[in-house]
Coordinates of C-alpha atoms in Angstrom, one line a residue:
X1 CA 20.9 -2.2 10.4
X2 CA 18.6 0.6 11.4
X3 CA 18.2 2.6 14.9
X4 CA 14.7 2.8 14.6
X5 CA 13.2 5.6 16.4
X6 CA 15.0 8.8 18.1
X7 CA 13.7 8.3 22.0
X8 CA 12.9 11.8 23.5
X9 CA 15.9 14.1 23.5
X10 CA 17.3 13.1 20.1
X11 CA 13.3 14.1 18.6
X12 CA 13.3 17.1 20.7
X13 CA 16.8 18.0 19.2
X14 CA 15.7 17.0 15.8
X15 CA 12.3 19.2 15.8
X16 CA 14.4 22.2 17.3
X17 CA 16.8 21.6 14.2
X18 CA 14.4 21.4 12.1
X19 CA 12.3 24.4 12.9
X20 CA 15.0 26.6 12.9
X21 CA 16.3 25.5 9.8
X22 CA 13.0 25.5 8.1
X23 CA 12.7 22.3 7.7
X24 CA 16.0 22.1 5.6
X25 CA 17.8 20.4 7.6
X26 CA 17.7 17.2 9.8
X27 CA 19.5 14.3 12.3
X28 CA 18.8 11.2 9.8
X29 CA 17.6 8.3 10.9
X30 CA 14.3 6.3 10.5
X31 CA 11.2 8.3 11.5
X32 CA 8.3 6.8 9.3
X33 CA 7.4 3.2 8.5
X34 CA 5.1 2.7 6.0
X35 CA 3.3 -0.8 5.5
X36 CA 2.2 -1.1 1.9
X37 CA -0.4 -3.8 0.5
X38 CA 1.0 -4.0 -3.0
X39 CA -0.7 -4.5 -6.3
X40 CA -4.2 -3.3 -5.2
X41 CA -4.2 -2.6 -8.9
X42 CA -5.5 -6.9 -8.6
X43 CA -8.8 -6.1 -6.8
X44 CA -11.8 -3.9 -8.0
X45 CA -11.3 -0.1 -6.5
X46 CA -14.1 -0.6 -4.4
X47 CA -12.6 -3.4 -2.6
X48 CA -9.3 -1.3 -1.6
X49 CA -10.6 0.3 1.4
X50 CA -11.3 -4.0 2.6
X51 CA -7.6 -4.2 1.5
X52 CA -6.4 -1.6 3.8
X53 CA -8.6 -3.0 7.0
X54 CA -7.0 -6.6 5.9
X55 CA -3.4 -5.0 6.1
X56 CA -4.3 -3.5 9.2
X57 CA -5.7 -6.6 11.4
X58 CA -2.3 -8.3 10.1
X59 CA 0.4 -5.7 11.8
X60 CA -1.5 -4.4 14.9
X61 CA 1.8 -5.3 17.1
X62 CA 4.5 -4.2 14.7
X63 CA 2.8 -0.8 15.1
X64 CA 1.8 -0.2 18.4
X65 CA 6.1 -1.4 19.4
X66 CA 6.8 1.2 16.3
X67 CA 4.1 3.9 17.5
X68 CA 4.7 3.8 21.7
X69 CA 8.0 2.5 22.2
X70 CA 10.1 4.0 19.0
X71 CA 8.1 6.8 18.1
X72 CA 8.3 6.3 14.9
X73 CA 5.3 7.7 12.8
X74 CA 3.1 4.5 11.1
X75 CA 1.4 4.6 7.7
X76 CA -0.7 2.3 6.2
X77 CA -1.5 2.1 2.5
X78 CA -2.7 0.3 -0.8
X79 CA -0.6 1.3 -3.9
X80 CA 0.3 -0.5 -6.8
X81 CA 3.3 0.7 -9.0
X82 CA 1.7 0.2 -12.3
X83 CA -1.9 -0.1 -12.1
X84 CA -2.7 -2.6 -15.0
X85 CA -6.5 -3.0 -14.9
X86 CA -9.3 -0.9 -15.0
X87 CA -12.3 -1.2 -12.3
X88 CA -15.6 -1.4 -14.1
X89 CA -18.7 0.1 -12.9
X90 CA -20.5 -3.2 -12.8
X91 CA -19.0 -4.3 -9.7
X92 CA -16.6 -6.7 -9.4
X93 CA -16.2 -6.3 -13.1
X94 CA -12.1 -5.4 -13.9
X95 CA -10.2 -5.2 -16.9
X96 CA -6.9 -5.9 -17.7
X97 CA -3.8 -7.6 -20.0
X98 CA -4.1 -10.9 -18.8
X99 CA -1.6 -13.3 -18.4
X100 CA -3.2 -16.7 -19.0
X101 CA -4.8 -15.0 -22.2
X102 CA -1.0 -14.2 -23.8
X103 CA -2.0 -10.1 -22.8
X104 CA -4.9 -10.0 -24.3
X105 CA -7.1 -7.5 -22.7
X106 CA -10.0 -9.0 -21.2
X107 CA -12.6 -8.2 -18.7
X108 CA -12.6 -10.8 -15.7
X109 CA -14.3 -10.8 -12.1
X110 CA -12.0 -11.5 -9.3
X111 CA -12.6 -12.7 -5.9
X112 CA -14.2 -10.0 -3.6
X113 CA -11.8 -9.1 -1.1
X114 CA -13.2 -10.3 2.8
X115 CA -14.1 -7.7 5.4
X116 CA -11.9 -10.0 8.0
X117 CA -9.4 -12.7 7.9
X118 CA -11.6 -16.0 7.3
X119 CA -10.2 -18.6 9.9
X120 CA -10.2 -20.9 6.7
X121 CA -10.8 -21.1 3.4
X122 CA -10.8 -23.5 0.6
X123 CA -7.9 -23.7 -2.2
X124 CA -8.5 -20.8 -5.0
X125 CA -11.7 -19.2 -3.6
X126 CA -9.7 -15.9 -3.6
X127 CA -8.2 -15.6 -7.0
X128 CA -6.7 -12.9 -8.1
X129 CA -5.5 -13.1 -11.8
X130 CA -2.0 -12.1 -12.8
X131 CA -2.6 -9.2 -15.4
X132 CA 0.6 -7.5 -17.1
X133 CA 1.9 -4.2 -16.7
X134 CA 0.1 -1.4 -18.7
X135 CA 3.4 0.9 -19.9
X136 CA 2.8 3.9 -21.4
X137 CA 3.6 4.2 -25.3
X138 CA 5.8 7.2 -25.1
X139 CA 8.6 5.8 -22.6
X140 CA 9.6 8.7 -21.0
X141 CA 6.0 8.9 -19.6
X142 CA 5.8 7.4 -16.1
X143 CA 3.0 4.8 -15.8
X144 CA -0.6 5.1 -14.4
X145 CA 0.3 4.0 -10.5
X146 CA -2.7 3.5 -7.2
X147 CA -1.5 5.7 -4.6
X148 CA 2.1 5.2 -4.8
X149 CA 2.3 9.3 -4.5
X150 CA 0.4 9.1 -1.4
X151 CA 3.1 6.4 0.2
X152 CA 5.8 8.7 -1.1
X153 CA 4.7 12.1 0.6
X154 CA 3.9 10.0 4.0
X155 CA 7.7 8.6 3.6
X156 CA 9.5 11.5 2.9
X157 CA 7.3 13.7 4.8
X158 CA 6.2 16.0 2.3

């Protein structure tokens, strides 16, 4: 269970806390939401911004109750963990382990992500192949990641 939101007094109180402790200290509780479109590491870099707009036309409630009547503070992103392909610059080129291919690396084209929701489409017109994760060989490395920094600093308010 999560109190979402603080209501007026309790984020006056925190802020006042906050400032005077230099930002050390704090109430708790949930102040940020973050809505994350995973594995955009599956479509071509240029097609991430489309992935975002997507993510946005799906949650336009959930954020306005989150935004006006919890005020909580909303983000919106595209990350992937481990990014495991590589955009191309001939557009929708990628490239990437791929699954169906026992991780071989291969170059492969998919589907261009729509600028709106499509009020129908046919079975496998947006295919998006599953590609395996791309570790780095020293292990103590962390791996190549889309964004997930951003989605961190917006959470923890850095």
């Amino acid at each position: 269970y999560l109190e979402l939101g603080q209501g007026f007094w309790k984020g006056l109180s925190h802020d006042m806390l906050r400032l005077a402790t230099g930002g050390r200290a704090s109430l708790g509780g949930v102040r940020r939401i973050a809505f994350v479109a995973t594995k955009a590491d599956k479509v071509h870099e240029k097609d991430r911004q489309k992935l975002l707009h997507l993510l946005g036309d799906m949650i336009p409630d959930a954020v306005k109750t989150a935004e006006y009547l919890t005020n909580l503070e909303v983000g919106t992103f595209v990350c992937a963990a481990v990014n495991s392909t590589a955009s191309l610059a001939e557009y929708p080129l990628m490239e990437g382990r791929l699954a169906e291919f026992d991780g071989e690396v291969k170059q492969f084209e998919p589907a261009a992500v729509p600028d709106h929701w499509p009020d129908n489409w046919e079975a496998g017109e947006f295919r998006y192949p599953a590609v395996l994760p791309s570790m780095p060989a020293n292990k103590d490395a962390p791996p190549a990641h889309v964004e997930l920094d951003r989605v961190t600093s917006f959470l923890l308010g850095a």
